[in-house]
């Protein structure tokens, strides 16, 4: 069970207070009615709000909406909209929590997005909780566009936009060559808008309350707030909503931490004393995973476990990823154990260079980001290991990695 | 500007990694732009193919057994 403290840092926008799932009457009571407005007006408001994607890349939502709408007009095909609730990242809980507590906010946002791009079909892809969402959908008789819930296979990759579009089209949940992009040719070869479920929930509020309201949280450069999944040793992961610009120290205690993983398994390890100076920033927040590594635990061992998982999750379609990720994971496991290291660190550097940018999706790039940040942040531990020492006193695992089948 | 150096005629190389089988034929046909990595997969040098090489690059793309090598117009500027 994931703990939620929605109103710790700001008045709650997305998550129902009291962590009780909101049915449709409760939802309407809380947020008021949704008016769809004209598509042009919606697009204008989204542009003014500065809303960005919460699936990891922080891409401006307005630009995606406009390019899908234009692709629809150009191709003469009504676009498809897909709400991305895959949340394949094992350390992230925020999308599942949002869909459980505030499903109607996501479904409102899906209707708004569909309306804005002139969509003819709408889907909601999830790994878990499909039945709950179908019952939420059954309450909504007023929706202009019917929504189909798609049950996704459990994998790190099923939420990658082209993999999702393929799976919804009846194919395998595997990423495709990025050209043409899904925004031009996605589900059933129609222009397709893939939007993270949290992005859609924010969109539902932007459509209701406007751009100025949205910008009343966060910073002028990064307006709004983001759901974060916070991992602190000895506690259940916690989902919380934080405004951009909030000091990280307000989200997780760093006194007893040696390092912080920011942005999840495609993210960055940062030494705790540097993290103490940082704020919630879309540039490195990824999908909102933050984990504090306590002093006395081995960041190399944590990274090695995650890398093994990431290598196993490679779709194995692309030569450099298929060859490089398992080698990187094996080399890193050697680094995580005290003893002679031979050429391990130069191998890691070379293989990182060889997989980066050489895959159909960004899985290799994200993996390399994690590797490089671990090599820098845990350089002293790696040196100690090379001399046969290990500074760790506690071998308990911090980061969740699914059981291997 | 002569047609050999006209930037508008340059092309970029692109690999569809989901298709490429590492046959390595492209590296033989276009060695100044493509080498092979330690696993036999093509490494692009990242520079646009100049107009005078475009014809040979098209050959290389057409000869790739799985049509994984593609050419796209380089962005002007
Ligand atoms: C390997 C990989 C896995 C991804 N998994 C997810 C995911 O589980 N959920 C998600 O919303 N986006 C995921 N993404 C990002 C999507 O490709 C896409 O950018 C996003 O859903 C767009 O929505 P947004 O603009 O609202 O963030 C993943 C990307 C990659 C490269
Ligand atoms: S880069 Fe790796 S994970 Fe991505 S599609 Fe290719 S093989 Fe699969
Ligand atoms: S010829 Fe085609 S399959 Fe062979 S390495 Fe080149 S791109 Fe890959």
Short mmCIF file of C-alpha atoms and ligand atoms in Angstrom, two decimals:
data_model
loop_
_atom_site.label_atom_id
_atom_site.label_comp_id
_atom_site.label_asym_id
_atom_site.label_seq_id
_atom_site.Cartn_x
_atom_site.Cartn_y
_atom_site.Cartn_z
CA UNK A 1 0.00 0.00 0.00
CA UNK A 2 1.34 3.40 -0.94
CA UNK A 3 0.91 6.18 1.58
CA UNK A 4 -0.42 9.47 0.26
CA UNK A 5 -0.09 12.87 1.85
CA UNK A 6 -1.64 15.02 -0.82
CA UNK A 7 -1.83 18.27 1.14
CA UNK A 8 1.55 18.43 2.78
CA UNK A 9 3.21 21.04 0.55
CA UNK A 10 0.32 22.79 -1.18
CA UNK A 11 -3.44 22.55 -1.27
CA UNK A 12 -4.20 19.37 -3.16
CA UNK A 13 -4.88 19.71 -6.84
CA UNK A 14 -4.97 16.16 -8.10
CA UNK A 15 -5.21 13.73 -5.23
CA UNK A 16 -8.41 13.35 -3.27
CA UNK A 17 -8.02 14.48 0.34
CA UNK A 18 -8.16 11.71 2.89
CA UNK A 19 -6.90 9.25 0.27
CA UNK A 20 -10.45 8.09 -0.47
CA UNK A 21 -11.26 7.32 -4.11
CA UNK A 22 -13.63 9.93 -5.57
CA UNK A 23 -16.72 8.67 -7.38
CA UNK A 24 -18.37 10.89 -9.99
CA UNK A 25 -20.70 12.84 -7.63
CA UNK A 26 -17.80 13.50 -5.22
CA UNK A 27 -15.63 14.50 -8.16
CA UNK A 28 -18.23 17.00 -9.43
CA UNK A 29 -18.74 18.37 -5.96
CA UNK A 30 -15.02 18.88 -5.55
CA UNK A 31 -14.09 20.35 -8.92
CA UNK A 32 -17.35 21.67 -10.38
CA UNK A 33 -18.69 21.00 -13.87
CA UNK A 34 -16.45 20.59 -16.90
CA UNK A 35 -17.21 22.70 -19.95
CA UNK A 36 -15.51 21.65 -23.14
CA UNK A 37 -15.26 25.07 -24.80
CA UNK A 38 -14.16 25.45 -28.40
CA UNK A 39 -10.96 23.63 -29.40
CA UNK A 40 -9.17 26.87 -30.26
CA UNK A 41 -9.94 28.30 -26.84
CA UNK A 42 -8.72 25.15 -25.10
CA UNK A 43 -5.46 25.21 -27.06
CA UNK A 44 -4.93 28.87 -26.21
CA UNK A 45 -5.47 28.24 -22.51
CA UNK A 46 -3.11 25.25 -22.52
CA UNK A 47 -0.46 27.36 -24.28
CA UNK A 48 -0.80 30.11 -21.66
CA UNK A 49 -0.69 27.64 -18.79
CA UNK A 50 2.73 26.29 -19.79
CA UNK A 51 1.60 22.73 -18.97
CA UNK A 52 4.25 20.10 -19.73
CA UNK A 53 4.14 16.30 -19.90
CA UNK A 54 4.45 14.31 -16.68
CA UNK A 55 5.50 11.03 -18.33
CA UNK A 56 9.18 11.93 -18.01
CA UNK A 57 10.24 14.26 -20.81
CA UNK A 58 8.38 17.45 -19.73
CA UNK A 59 7.45 18.19 -23.34
CA UNK A 60 5.10 21.19 -23.76
CA UNK A 61 1.58 19.75 -23.96
CA UNK A 62 0.33 22.59 -26.13
CA UNK A 63 2.84 21.80 -28.89
CA UNK A 64 1.87 18.15 -28.94
CA UNK A 65 -1.83 18.94 -29.09
CA UNK A 66 -1.29 21.34 -31.98
CA UNK A 67 0.92 18.99 -33.99
CA UNK A 68 -1.54 16.09 -33.62
CA UNK A 69 -4.47 18.34 -34.59
CA UNK A 70 -2.51 19.52 -37.64
CA UNK A 71 -1.50 15.98 -38.61
CA UNK A 72 -5.18 15.08 -38.44
CA UNK A 73 -6.14 17.89 -40.79
CA UNK A 74 -3.24 17.15 -43.18
CA UNK A 75 -3.93 13.44 -43.38
CA UNK A 76 -7.70 13.76 -43.37
CA UNK A 77 -7.83 11.18 -40.57
CA UNK A 78 -9.39 11.79 -37.18
CA UNK A 79 -6.64 11.47 -34.56
CA UNK A 80 -6.58 8.92 -31.75
CA UNK A 81 -5.93 9.88 -28.13
CA UNK A 82 -4.25 7.49 -25.70
CA UNK A 83 -4.02 8.14 -21.97
CA UNK A 84 -0.78 6.58 -20.80
CA UNK A 85 -1.26 4.95 -17.42
CA UNK A 86 1.30 2.19 -17.95
CA UNK A 87 3.69 3.42 -15.25
CA UNK A 88 6.25 0.78 -16.18
CA UNK A 89 8.85 2.31 -13.86
CA UNK A 90 8.90 -0.01 -10.81
CA UNK A 91 9.78 2.80 -8.40
CA UNK A 92 6.90 5.03 -9.49
CA UNK A 93 3.45 4.86 -7.89
CA UNK A 94 2.01 8.22 -8.79
CA UNK A 95 -0.05 7.24 -11.85
CA UNK A 96 -1.60 4.20 -10.14
CA UNK A 97 -2.38 6.35 -7.10
CA UNK A 98 -3.90 9.09 -9.24
CA UNK A 99 -6.03 6.61 -11.20
CA UNK A 100 -7.24 4.99 -8.01
CA UNK A 101 -8.08 8.21 -6.14
CA UNK A 102 -9.09 10.62 -8.92
CA UNK A 103 -9.99 8.58 -12.00
CA UNK A 104 -12.52 11.15 -13.19
CA UNK A 105 -9.94 13.91 -13.33
CA UNK A 106 -7.93 11.80 -15.80
CA UNK A 107 -11.04 10.89 -17.77
CA UNK A 108 -12.08 14.57 -17.93
CA UNK A 109 -8.64 15.43 -19.25
CA UNK A 110 -8.86 12.67 -21.83
CA UNK A 111 -12.14 14.12 -23.13
CA UNK A 112 -10.66 17.64 -23.23
CA UNK A 113 -7.60 16.44 -25.13
CA UNK A 114 -9.76 14.45 -27.56
CA UNK A 115 -11.94 17.49 -28.14
CA UNK A 116 -8.93 19.77 -28.66
CA UNK A 117 -7.39 17.59 -31.39
CA UNK A 118 -10.67 16.44 -32.94
CA UNK A 119 -10.10 12.79 -32.02
CA UNK A 120 -12.35 9.98 -33.19
CA UNK A 121 -11.12 7.30 -30.75
CA UNK A 122 -9.89 7.32 -27.18
CA UNK A 123 -8.04 4.72 -25.09
CA UNK A 124 -6.71 4.44 -21.58
CA UNK A 125 -3.79 2.01 -21.21
CA UNK A 126 -2.98 0.58 -17.75
CA UNK A 127 -1.15 -2.39 -16.30
CA UNK A 128 -3.27 -2.49 -13.14
CA UNK A 129 -6.72 -1.39 -12.05
CA UNK A 130 -8.51 -1.78 -15.40
CA UNK A 131 -11.74 -3.05 -13.80
CA UNK A 132 -11.91 -0.10 -11.43
CA UNK A 133 -11.48 2.29 -14.35
CA UNK A 134 -14.15 0.53 -16.39
CA UNK A 135 -16.58 0.98 -13.51
CA UNK A 136 -15.61 4.67 -13.33
CA UNK A 137 -16.23 4.99 -17.07
CA UNK A 138 -19.63 3.34 -16.71
CA UNK A 139 -20.69 6.23 -14.44
CA UNK A 140 -19.97 8.80 -17.14
CA UNK A 141 -22.96 8.99 -19.45
CA UNK A 142 -22.18 12.53 -20.61
CA UNK A 143 -18.85 11.86 -22.33
CA UNK A 144 -18.86 12.81 -26.03
CA UNK A 145 -16.29 10.12 -26.91
CA UNK A 146 -16.35 6.55 -25.58
CA UNK A 147 -13.11 5.37 -23.97
CA UNK A 148 -11.70 1.84 -24.18
CA UNK A 149 -9.53 0.59 -21.32
CA UNK A 150 -6.56 -1.42 -22.61
CA UNK A 151 -4.78 -3.88 -20.30
CA UNK A 152 -1.06 -3.57 -20.95
CA UNK A 153 1.55 -6.27 -20.41
CA UNK A 154 3.77 -5.63 -17.38
CA UNK A 155 7.07 -4.31 -18.66
CA UNK A 156 9.31 -1.29 -18.34
CA UNK A 157 8.71 -0.51 -22.01
CA UNK A 158 4.95 -0.87 -22.46
CA UNK A 159 4.46 2.82 -21.65
CA UNK A 160 6.91 4.02 -24.30
CA UNK A 161 4.71 5.96 -26.72
CA UNK A 162 5.27 3.90 -29.88
CA UNK A 163 5.09 0.59 -27.98
CA UNK A 164 1.79 1.71 -26.48
CA UNK A 165 0.44 2.80 -29.87
CA UNK A 166 1.44 -0.53 -31.37
CA UNK A 167 -0.16 -2.55 -28.60
CA UNK A 168 -3.40 -0.58 -28.80
CA UNK A 169 -3.37 -1.31 -32.55
CA UNK A 170 -3.24 -5.03 -31.83
CA UNK A 171 0.53 -5.52 -32.17
CA UNK A 172 3.30 -6.27 -29.68
CA UNK A 173 4.13 -3.73 -26.98
CA UNK A 174 7.51 -2.98 -28.54
CA UNK A 175 8.93 0.41 -29.49
CA UNK A 176 9.07 1.26 -33.20
CA UNK A 177 11.55 3.27 -35.24
CA UNK A 178 10.87 6.90 -34.29
CA UNK A 179 10.16 7.99 -37.85
CA UNK A 180 7.34 8.62 -38.58
CA UNK A 181 6.46 9.62 -35.01
CA UNK A 182 3.20 8.41 -33.41
CA UNK A 183 1.86 11.96 -33.51
CA UNK A 184 1.76 11.47 -37.29
CA UNK A 185 1.18 7.74 -37.55
CA UNK A 186 0.27 5.83 -34.41
CA UNK A 187 -2.78 3.77 -33.44
CA UNK A 188 -4.28 2.21 -36.58
CA UNK A 189 -1.89 4.46 -38.52
CA UNK A 190 -3.84 7.57 -37.50
CA UNK A 191 -2.20 10.65 -35.94
CA UNK A 192 -2.01 9.80 -32.25
CA UNK A 193 -1.74 11.84 -29.08
CA UNK A 194 -0.10 9.89 -26.25
CA UNK A 195 -0.35 11.75 -22.99
CA UNK A 196 0.58 10.68 -19.49
CA UNK A 197 -2.46 10.32 -17.18
CA UNK A 198 -1.16 12.95 -14.76
CA UNK A 199 -0.75 15.41 -17.64
CA UNK A 200 -4.40 14.80 -18.51
CA UNK A 201 -5.48 15.39 -14.90
CA UNK A 202 -3.70 18.76 -14.92
CA UNK A 203 -5.31 19.48 -18.29
CA UNK A 204 -8.76 18.88 -16.78
CA UNK A 205 -8.02 21.56 -14.17
CA UNK A 206 -6.48 23.99 -16.66
CA UNK A 207 -9.67 23.68 -18.75
CA UNK A 208 -11.81 24.37 -15.65
CA UNK A 209 -9.90 27.09 -13.84
CA UNK A 210 -7.66 28.62 -16.50
CA UNK A 211 -4.00 29.35 -17.08
CA UNK A 212 -3.54 31.92 -14.30
CA UNK A 213 -4.85 29.50 -11.70
CA UNK A 214 -2.48 26.79 -13.02
CA UNK A 215 0.47 29.18 -12.83
CA UNK A 216 -0.31 30.13 -9.24
CA UNK A 217 1.77 27.12 -8.17
CA UNK A 218 5.37 26.53 -9.20
CA UNK A 219 7.78 29.06 -10.71
CA UNK A 220 7.35 31.42 -13.68
CA UNK A 221 9.69 29.22 -15.76
CA UNK A 222 8.13 25.96 -14.56
CA UNK A 223 4.57 26.61 -13.50
CA UNK A 224 2.38 24.08 -11.76
CA UNK A 225 3.00 21.05 -9.64
CA UNK A 226 3.96 17.42 -10.14
CA UNK A 227 3.18 14.18 -8.42
CA UNK A 228 6.27 12.59 -6.91
CA UNK A 229 6.94 9.12 -5.55
CA UNK A 230 9.30 9.49 -2.60
CA UNK A 231 11.37 6.58 -1.29
CA UNK A 232 12.84 6.82 2.18
CA UNK A 233 14.44 3.73 3.72
CA UNK A 234 12.23 1.99 6.23
CA UNK A 235 9.01 3.61 4.96
CA UNK A 236 6.45 2.75 2.32
CA UNK A 237 6.90 4.80 -0.88
CA UNK A 238 4.90 8.00 -0.57
CA UNK A 239 3.07 9.82 -3.36
CA UNK A 240 2.86 13.53 -2.91
CA UNK A 241 2.16 16.61 -5.00
CA UNK A 242 4.91 19.19 -5.04
CA UNK A 243 5.10 22.57 -6.77
CA UNK A 244 8.06 23.08 -9.10
CA UNK A 245 10.71 25.07 -7.29
CA UNK A 246 10.16 23.39 -3.91
CA UNK A 247 13.50 22.55 -2.22
CA UNK A 248 14.13 18.80 -2.36
CA UNK A 249 14.87 18.86 1.36
CA UNK A 250 11.17 19.61 1.94
CA UNK A 251 10.26 16.37 0.18
CA UNK A 252 12.76 13.97 1.64
CA UNK A 253 15.07 14.13 4.64
CA UNK A 254 18.72 14.20 3.57
CA UNK A 255 20.54 14.34 6.92
CA UNK A 256 21.20 10.60 6.93
CA UNK A 257 21.45 10.21 3.16
CA UNK A 258 24.60 9.79 1.11
CA UNK A 259 22.96 10.25 -2.28
CA UNK A 260 19.61 10.81 -3.95
CA UNK A 261 18.27 9.13 -7.05
CA UNK A 262 16.33 11.77 -8.96
CA UNK A 263 14.10 10.82 -11.89
CA UNK A 264 13.88 7.05 -11.44
CA UNK A 265 15.72 4.26 -13.21
CA UNK A 266 16.46 6.44 -16.22
CA UNK A 267 17.50 9.20 -13.85
CA UNK A 268 20.52 10.56 -12.03
CA UNK A 269 22.31 9.83 -8.77
CA UNK A 270 23.25 13.05 -7.01
CA UNK A 271 25.40 13.30 -3.84
CA UNK A 272 23.17 14.26 -0.90
CA UNK A 273 25.01 17.53 -0.19
CA UNK A 274 24.38 18.64 -3.80
CA UNK A 275 20.78 17.43 -3.73
CA UNK A 276 20.23 19.57 -0.63
CA UNK A 277 20.74 22.63 -2.85
CA UNK A 278 18.29 21.51 -5.53
CA UNK A 279 14.61 22.14 -6.09
CA UNK A 280 11.85 20.17 -7.81
CA UNK A 281 12.87 20.84 -11.41
CA UNK A 282 11.33 19.42 -14.58
CA UNK A 283 14.85 19.23 -16.06
CA UNK A 284 15.71 16.19 -13.98
CA UNK A 285 12.53 15.16 -12.19
CA UNK A 286 11.59 12.64 -14.90
CA UNK A 287 8.34 10.99 -13.86
CA UNK A 288 8.81 12.16 -10.27
CA UNK A 289 10.70 9.36 -8.54
CA UNK A 290 12.97 10.49 -5.69
CA UNK A 291 14.89 8.07 -3.49
CA UNK A 292 17.24 8.86 -0.62
CA UNK A 293 20.06 6.37 -0.16
CA UNK A 294 20.97 6.16 3.53
CA UNK A 295 24.58 6.44 4.65
CA UNK A 296 25.96 2.93 5.06
CA UNK A 297 24.23 1.42 2.04
CA UNK A 298 25.98 0.76 -1.23
CA UNK A 299 24.87 2.87 -4.17
CA UNK A 300 26.85 0.62 -6.51
CA UNK A 301 24.92 -2.44 -5.36
CA UNK A 302 21.61 -0.58 -5.76
CA UNK A 303 22.58 0.52 -9.26
CA UNK A 304 23.77 -2.97 -10.21
CA UNK A 305 20.39 -4.47 -9.28
CA UNK A 306 18.52 -1.83 -11.25
CA UNK A 307 20.82 -2.25 -14.27
CA UNK A 308 20.25 -5.99 -14.30
CA UNK A 309 16.52 -5.32 -14.37
CA UNK A 310 16.87 -2.68 -17.11
CA UNK A 311 19.00 -5.00 -19.26
CA UNK A 312 16.40 -7.77 -18.93
CA UNK A 313 13.69 -5.29 -19.91
CA UNK A 314 15.39 -4.36 -23.19
CA UNK A 315 13.10 -5.42 -25.98
CA UNK A 316 16.17 -6.95 -27.64
CA UNK A 317 15.21 -5.47 -30.98
CA UNK A 318 18.16 -3.17 -31.50
CA UNK A 319 21.69 -4.57 -31.81
CA UNK A 320 23.54 -2.06 -29.61
CA UNK A 321 20.91 -2.29 -26.84
CA UNK A 322 20.74 -6.09 -27.06
CA UNK A 323 24.53 -6.40 -26.87
CA UNK A 324 25.39 -3.45 -24.70
CA UNK A 325 22.90 -3.44 -21.83
CA UNK A 326 23.64 -6.97 -20.56
CA UNK A 327 27.39 -6.28 -20.77
CA UNK A 328 26.94 -3.02 -18.89
CA UNK A 329 24.86 -4.77 -16.24
CA UNK A 330 27.40 -7.57 -15.80
CA UNK A 331 30.32 -5.15 -15.61
CA UNK A 332 28.48 -3.04 -13.08
CA UNK A 333 27.79 -6.10 -10.94
CA UNK A 334 31.55 -6.71 -10.89
CA UNK A 335 32.09 -3.11 -9.78
CA UNK A 336 29.55 -3.55 -6.99
CA UNK A 337 31.55 -6.39 -5.44
CA UNK A 338 34.83 -5.75 -3.62
CA UNK A 339 37.80 -7.11 -5.55
CA UNK A 340 40.04 -6.49 -8.55
CA UNK A 341 38.21 -4.57 -11.28
CA UNK A 342 40.47 -5.05 -14.29
CA UNK A 343 39.11 -3.05 -17.22
CA UNK A 344 35.57 -2.77 -15.84
CA UNK A 345 35.43 1.02 -15.66
CA UNK A 346 36.86 1.61 -19.13
CA UNK A 347 34.54 -1.09 -20.51
CA UNK A 348 31.56 0.65 -18.90
CA UNK A 349 32.58 3.99 -20.38
CA UNK A 350 33.07 2.50 -23.87
CA UNK A 351 29.84 0.47 -23.87
CA UNK A 352 27.89 3.45 -22.55
CA UNK A 353 29.11 5.43 -25.54
CA UNK A 354 28.19 2.60 -27.89
CA UNK A 355 24.58 2.20 -26.76
CA UNK A 356 23.76 5.89 -26.32
CA UNK A 357 21.50 7.20 -29.07
CA UNK A 358 21.64 3.87 -30.91
CA UNK A 359 18.22 2.38 -30.29
CA UNK A 360 14.67 2.82 -31.49
CA UNK A 361 13.69 4.13 -28.07
CA UNK A 362 15.46 6.04 -25.30
CA UNK A 363 15.90 3.02 -23.06
CA UNK A 364 19.66 2.83 -23.71
CA UNK A 365 20.03 6.60 -23.20
CA UNK A 366 18.24 6.53 -19.87
CA UNK A 367 20.23 3.51 -18.76
CA UNK A 368 23.49 5.25 -19.60
CA UNK A 369 22.42 8.33 -17.65
CA UNK A 370 22.02 6.14 -14.57
CA UNK A 371 25.39 4.40 -15.15
CA UNK A 372 27.36 7.61 -15.61
CA UNK A 373 25.82 9.35 -12.62
CA UNK A 374 26.49 6.29 -10.44
CA UNK A 375 30.13 6.13 -11.56
CA UNK A 376 30.58 9.79 -10.60
CA UNK A 377 28.54 9.86 -7.41
CA UNK A 378 29.89 6.56 -6.07
CA UNK A 379 33.47 6.92 -7.36
CA UNK A 380 34.90 6.69 -3.84
CA UNK A 381 33.01 3.44 -3.17
CA UNK A 382 34.22 2.04 -6.49
CA UNK A 383 37.81 2.86 -5.47
CA UNK A 384 37.29 1.19 -2.11
CA UNK A 385 35.90 -1.90 -3.83
CA UNK A 386 38.93 -1.99 -6.12
CA UNK A 387 41.09 -2.27 -2.99
CA UNK A 388 38.91 -5.03 -1.63
CA UNK A 389 37.06 -2.88 0.90
CA UNK A 390 33.37 -2.21 1.21
CA UNK A 391 32.07 0.71 3.24
CA UNK A 392 28.47 -0.54 3.36
CA UNK A 393 27.13 -1.67 6.72
CA UNK A 394 23.56 -2.43 5.63
CA UNK A 395 22.71 -4.62 2.66
CA UNK A 396 18.95 -4.01 2.71
CA UNK A 397 17.71 -3.05 -0.77
CA UNK A 398 16.19 0.41 -1.16
CA UNK A 399 14.98 0.46 -4.77
CA UNK A 400 12.19 -1.91 -5.81
CA UNK A 401 12.96 -4.31 -8.64
CA UNK A 402 10.31 -6.81 -9.79
CA UNK A 403 10.97 -10.50 -9.20
CA UNK A 404 12.45 -12.23 -12.20
CA UNK A 405 10.10 -14.74 -13.77
CA UNK B 1 27.19 27.58 -55.32
CA UNK B 2 27.93 24.44 -57.31
CA UNK B 3 25.80 21.38 -56.97
CA UNK B 4 28.56 19.37 -55.28
CA UNK B 5 28.62 21.52 -52.15
CA UNK B 6 25.07 22.87 -52.14
CA UNK B 7 23.88 22.23 -48.56
CA UNK B 8 20.34 21.74 -49.82
CA UNK B 9 21.38 18.50 -51.50
CA UNK B 10 23.06 16.93 -48.49
CA UNK B 11 21.46 13.90 -46.88
CA UNK B 12 21.52 12.45 -43.39
CA UNK B 13 21.94 8.75 -42.70
CA UNK B 14 19.55 7.04 -40.34
CA UNK B 15 19.41 3.46 -39.11
CA UNK B 16 16.21 1.66 -38.19
CA UNK B 17 17.67 -0.20 -35.22
CA UNK B 18 14.66 -2.49 -34.94
CA UNK B 19 15.51 -3.89 -38.41
CA UNK B 20 19.30 -3.72 -38.67
CA UNK B 21 20.86 -7.19 -38.41
CA UNK B 22 24.45 -6.00 -38.38
CA UNK B 23 25.21 -7.41 -41.82
CA UNK B 24 27.80 -4.69 -42.20
CA UNK B 25 27.37 -4.28 -45.93
CA UNK B 26 26.72 -0.56 -45.51
CA UNK B 27 30.16 -0.08 -43.92
CA UNK B 28 31.79 -1.63 -46.98
CA UNK B 29 29.86 0.56 -49.38
CA UNK B 30 30.17 3.80 -47.46
CA UNK B 31 33.33 3.48 -45.33
CA UNK B 32 33.89 7.22 -44.96
CA UNK B 33 30.57 7.56 -43.10
CA UNK B 34 29.94 4.13 -41.60
CA UNK B 35 32.21 1.88 -39.53
CA UNK B 36 31.24 -1.13 -37.44
CA UNK B 37 31.22 -1.32 -33.66
CA UNK B 38 32.67 -4.22 -31.68
CA UNK B 39 29.40 -6.16 -32.13
CA UNK B 40 29.22 -5.60 -35.89
CA UNK B 41 26.59 -2.86 -35.87
CA UNK B 42 26.99 0.32 -37.91
CA UNK B 43 28.46 3.44 -36.33
CA UNK B 44 27.51 6.60 -38.21
CA UNK B 45 30.04 9.41 -38.22
CA UNK B 46 27.17 11.87 -37.73
CA UNK B 47 28.06 14.17 -40.62
CA UNK B 48 25.67 14.77 -43.55
CA UNK B 49 26.43 12.92 -46.75
CA UNK B 50 27.65 15.55 -49.27
CA UNK B 51 25.89 15.84 -52.61
CA UNK B 52 28.71 14.04 -54.46
CA UNK B 53 28.30 10.94 -52.26
CA UNK B 54 24.52 10.81 -52.21
CA UNK B 55 24.30 8.45 -55.16
CA UNK B 56 26.59 5.89 -53.48
CA UNK B 57 24.72 6.33 -50.22
CA UNK B 58 21.47 5.52 -52.00
CA UNK B 59 23.09 2.36 -53.35
CA UNK B 60 24.15 1.38 -49.85
CA UNK B 61 20.62 1.97 -48.57
CA UNK B 62 19.11 -0.06 -51.40
CA UNK B 63 21.62 -2.88 -50.85
CA UNK B 64 20.95 -3.26 -47.12
CA UNK B 65 19.31 -6.71 -46.94
CA UNK B 66 16.66 -5.51 -44.51
CA UNK B 67 16.37 -1.90 -45.74
CA UNK B 68 17.44 -0.60 -42.34
CA UNK B 69 19.64 2.17 -43.73
CA UNK B 70 17.72 5.26 -44.72
CA UNK B 71 18.47 8.65 -46.19
CA UNK B 72 16.66 11.83 -45.30
CA UNK B 73 17.31 15.38 -46.47
CA UNK B 74 19.65 17.18 -44.06
CA UNK B 75 18.10 20.18 -42.33
CA UNK B 76 19.22 23.37 -44.03
CA UNK B 77 21.38 25.73 -41.94
C1 LIG C 1 11.47 3.21 -22.08
C2 LIG C 1 10.39 4.22 -21.90
C3 LIG C 1 9.32 3.94 -21.05
C4 LIG C 1 8.29 4.86 -20.87
N1 LIG C 1 7.26 4.55 -20.01
C5 LIG C 1 6.28 5.46 -19.80
C6 LIG C 1 5.20 5.17 -18.89
O1 LIG C 1 5.15 4.08 -18.29
N2 LIG C 1 4.23 6.10 -18.71
C7 LIG C 1 4.26 7.33 -19.37
O2 LIG C 1 3.36 8.14 -19.20
N3 LIG C 1 5.27 7.62 -20.23
C8 LIG C 1 6.26 6.72 -20.46
N4 LIG C 1 7.27 7.02 -21.34
C9 LIG C 1 7.19 8.31 -22.06
C10 LIG C 1 6.27 8.16 -23.27
O3 LIG C 1 7.05 7.69 -24.38
C11 LIG C 1 5.64 9.50 -23.68
O4 LIG C 1 6.66 10.44 -23.87
C12 LIG C 1 4.67 10.06 -22.68
O5 LIG C 1 3.67 9.14 -22.33
C13 LIG C 1 4.02 11.30 -23.25
O6 LIG C 1 3.14 11.88 -22.34
P1 LIG C 1 3.40 13.28 -21.65
O7 LIG C 1 3.84 14.27 -22.71
O8 LIG C 1 2.08 13.64 -21.06
O9 LIG C 1 4.46 13.08 -20.63
C14 LIG C 1 8.32 6.10 -21.54
C15 LIG C 1 9.39 6.39 -22.40
C16 LIG C 1 10.42 5.47 -22.56
C17 LIG C 1 11.55 5.81 -23.47
S1 LIG C 2 16.51 0.58 -27.83
FE1 LIG C 2 16.48 -1.32 -26.62
S2 LIG C 2 14.60 -1.18 -25.46
FE2 LIG C 2 14.43 0.35 -27.08
S3 LIG C 2 13.38 -0.71 -28.77
FE3 LIG C 2 15.57 -0.99 -29.10
S4 LIG C 2 16.09 -2.94 -28.10
FE4 LIG C 2 14.12 -2.27 -27.32
S1 LIG C 3 23.71 -3.21 -44.21
FE1 LIG C 3 21.74 -2.88 -43.19
S2 LIG C 3 21.51 -4.57 -41.75
FE2 LIG C 3 23.67 -4.48 -42.39
S3 LIG C 3 24.69 -3.25 -40.82
FE3 LIG C 3 24.14 -1.88 -42.49
S4 LIG C 3 22.12 -1.11 -41.90
FE4 LIG C 3 22.49 -2.90 -40.63
#
